[in-house]
Amino acid sequence: MPPVQPAQAPIINTQAITSNATVKELTAPAVLQTAGVSLGIGLGSAVVIALISAIVCLAGSSQAFSGMGQFSSVMSYGGMGDLGSMVSGLNFFQLLVMSLIMGVSGAFSLSASAAGISLDSLANVSLSMPVGLSGVALMVGAAFGAYWFARKSGIRFAWTGAISAAAVGLVTSILYLVLGAVFPLSLSVASGGYGASASLVGATFRTFLMTFLIAGLGALAGYALAQFAPDSSNVFIAAWRWMHRTRGFVRTIAESVMVYAVVFTVIGVIALIAMAISGKDPSALALVFFLFPFLPIATFVIGALGSLDVTITGQQSTGISVFASGMGNARWVFVALVVVFIVATLYIALRAAARNMYDRAYAEWKHSWKSPVAALVAWLVIDFAVASMNVTASVSTQGSFSAAFGPAMWFFLVAAIWAFLVEVVALTFGPTLVTSMPGLWKVFVGGTVQQTPQNVADYVAACSPKKANAAQQPAQQPSGFDTASEQASVDSVGTTPAATTQTWQPPTAVPMSAPTGPDTPNAANATQPIPVTPAQQTTPTQQIPTAAAMPAPTDQVPPTTSATAQMPPVIPPAAPAAPKGKPLTAKQKTGIIIGAVVVGVIAVLGIAYAVLNATVFSPQSVADRYVAALSSGDYEEANNIADPQLDQDQRLLLTNQAAQTENATITNARVTGITDSADGSKLVDVTYTIGGEPVNDTFTMAPSGSQFLIFRDWTVTTPLLKEITVSTDAATPGLTINGVEVGEENAVSGSFGSDLVFKVYPGTYRIAVTETEFITESGDGPTTVSTNGSTYAYTSVEATDALVQAIQDELDAQLQACAASTEGEPEGCPFYFWGADLDSYRNFAWTLTDIPTVDYVSLYDNSFTTDSYGEATVTFERQKYDDSWEPDDYDCSFYVYGSFEIDGDKVTITEMN
C-alpha cells in the first residue's frame, strides 16, 4: 500500500489548563462570561420562538374558544356568556410565558375559587404538554453560546463545563418559575350574581425540572463539543464532526437520531401542510410551534410499528397505530410510514456495516447489546419528558383522575428491538451488500469513522483531569506524551504564557492493521481507526482555527473482499487548505456574529409577519373561515367573525343547535372572488349549494383597526343573514325550527296569531308546531322552507280529543254548580226561569235532566259550542190570589256557547251563554 502524503495540520490552541483550584477556575472571568452567553442566547432563542407562537395563539384564541361550540352554547343558556368571554385579563405576556413553559414541557397547576372561597384544598389539577419548538430553541441556543465562548476561552469540560452547565440550567429554571408565578393564565365566570375564577400557574416542580434539564443539557453539550470538537466555527459543525469521529454504539445512536430526525421531520412538515390544505385553513401551519418535535416523534412511533395511546383512569387504553381498527382510508398513510421507517433503518444499518469494515474493533457481537440498551433508556426518557401530554386531577370527594396521550409505554422495547436489528444487519450480511453496490459507496461512506486530527486529540488530552494534575505535578506525568509538552503550563483559563509557546509538527500517517478491541494490549492505538505517529509536541501560539481552516475529509474507497485485502485501506488525508488572508480579530468576529443574530431575528420576524399577514390576518383568510363556519354548521364561530347585531334571544336560530338537522346547512361553499371597493371595503363573492341547487351570494368586509399594532383587522360588515316568516294561530303553544324551541321573543317581529319573522343563516329549515296534550298540528304536518326558495310557512292547530273531553268535564262541573243555585236565574249559567225576578215566586230548586255535549272547539278564539240542547227543571212556589203559596215547576231547554283557557294541563271555562 502506498504511503499517504502528510497533510498540513491546522494550528490549534493546546494551552495547558490552569493549575488553580476548581473554585478559582469556576470563578474565572472567562468561565462566568461563557455561562452568561450560553444563558443569554438560550433564553433569547426561546423567547423569539415563544414570541411568534404567542402572536399566533392570541390571533387564534377566538377560534379555539368558539370551536367548543356545544359547551359554549350550554354556558350561554346558563347565563354565563360564551366561552371566549370567560378569559379575563388575558394578555400577550401571559401567552408568551405560557408558550415558554409549554415549550419545555412544564406543568400547569390549576388554582380555583368560587364565591370568594378557595377550592385548592378540594381539588388538585396538573397539565403538561410535549416539548415544543421554544424548548428546542432553548437547548440549541444554550449549546451554541456555550460552545462559542468555551472554545474561545479553552474551558475544560470536566468539571468546569459540567458545573457551569448546571448553573445555566439552574438560573434558567428559576427565571421560568418566576415568570410562571407572575403571569398565570386567568379565567373567570359569573352567573346569577355568583362568580368563579381559575388560574393556570406554570410555577411547578415539573417546570423547574424540565427547564433545568433542557437548558443544562444544551449548555453541557456545548461545553463537551468545545473540548472534543474544537476545530469548528459553530456548534452545529462541531456536532457533525464529533458524530463522524466517534465510534461504537455512540456513533450508531447518534447516526440513528440524525437520520430519523431528518426523515420524520420532513414527513411531519408534509403532514402539517396536508392538514392545512385539506382543512382549507392556512392558519393551521402555525401549529408548527406546538406540534414540533412531537409530530415527527409521533410519525416515527407509528412507522416503527408502535402506538400512540390515550390512557384514561378507569378506562381501557385506546391506541393509534397501523394495526388499530377503524382507521379507514388513513391506514394507507400509516403503512407508508412503516415503509419509510424500514428504508431509513436499513440505510442506518448499511452505514454501520460500512463503518465496521474499517473499524473492526467494534465489529463484534459482544458490542451488539450496547445500542439497544441505549435506545431503551432513551425512549423511557422521551416518553416521560418529551413526547407525552398528561392531565392529572385529584378531587377530595371523587378520588383521582389522570389522562395521558403519547407513545405507548412498551414502545421502549420496540425501539430496543429495532436497534438490535440494526446491529444484526451490520454484523451479518450488511458488509456484503455494501461491497456488492460500489456505485452507492458515496451513499454509505458517511457512516465510516473519520480520522481525528492529531492536534484535536492533543487538545482533548491537555484538557483531561490527568493532564491538569500533570500540569500541577510535573513529576507524575502519564506515559505516551512528549516531555516538553507535558511541562507546559498556563496561569489561567484561556491564557498562554508567551514564554512557553511552541509549534506543532504535522503528524505523519502510516498504514496499520485494523484497530484492535478496547480490551487488547493495543487498545491505546485503537482510539482512532487510522492511527498516526506522534510528533514533537509543543504548545501553539494561536487559537483553534475555524472550520474554514480545517481540511475537509475526502471520500473513502470501499474495501474489497479479495484475499489480498487483509487490512483496511488507509483513509487518505484531505488536501491542505488554501492560504488564508488576514484573520479577523475577536472584536470583528463578535460584531459579525451579533450582526448575524440580529439579521436572523429580523428575518425570522419578517417571515413570520409576512406569513401571518398573508394567512391569519388576510381578508381571504377571514372570508374563508366565515364561509367554512357556515358550511360546517359552526354558527357560533360565524357570529364571532361577523356580529349579527341582534339581541341574544333573537340569535337563537344562529347557534350550532339550529344546524344539527339533516341537510340544514349549505354545502360546497367557497369564496370565488374578492373585489376592492372605492371606500376600502371588500366585496366577497361566494357560491354554495342548498338542496342540490347552486346559489351565488355576496357579503362585504371592511378593515376595523389593527391587531397587535401591525396587522390589519378585517370584519364582515354584512353577514349572510336571511329571513323566514311563519304564520301561526293565537292558540299555538310554540314552534320548533330545526328542532330548536322558539317563541315570540326569538322573532325580530310579530306574535302568535300573526306572522313571526326570524333571522337565520342560509340553509333549510323544518318548521313544526310544539304539540301538547290539548293541541296538535293540523293539515299536512311540519313545513320545510329554504332561504333559496319560499321563505314563508303557514301553520295551523286543532284541538285534541283530550281538550274536547276536558272542556266537557269542566262544562259538566259548572252546570252542576249552576243546578245547585237557589236563584231563579243563576249567575253565569245558560238556563234560567223567566219569572225569577217577580215577587210572586220563591224557593227555586234546579235539577238537570239532560246535559248538552260539546261539539265544536275553536282554537282561533278559544271558544266552544254544544251540538244539542240541555234540559233543566226548576221547582218553586207560586203565590196565589189569596196570598197562599203553592208548589209548581218549569222545564227549561238551553244551548251552551262559551270560551275557555288552557293553563298547562288545566282547562278552565271562562264564560258560558
Short mmCIF file of C-alpha atoms in Angstrom, two decimals, residues 673-677 681-685 698-701:
data_model
loop_
_atom_site.label_atom_id
_atom_site.label_comp_id
_atom_site.label_asym_id
_atom_site.label_seq_id
_atom_site.Cartn_x
_atom_site.Cartn_y
_atom_site.Cartn_z
CA GLY A 673 -63.58 36.24 -5.56
CA ILE A 674 -62.83 39.36 -3.54
CA THR A 675 -63.29 42.78 -5.14
CA ASP A 676 -61.95 46.07 -3.81
CA SER A 677 -64.46 48.87 -3.28
CA SER A 681 -64.06 47.69 1.84
CA LYS A 682 -64.11 44.30 0.14
CA LEU A 683 -66.99 42.71 -1.76
CA VAL A 684 -66.78 38.94 -1.33
CA ASP A 685 -68.44 36.64 -3.84
CA THR A 698 -72.19 38.19 -1.57
CA PHE A 699 -71.17 39.86 1.64
CA THR A 700 -68.89 42.76 2.46
CA MET A 701 -65.83 43.16 4.64
#
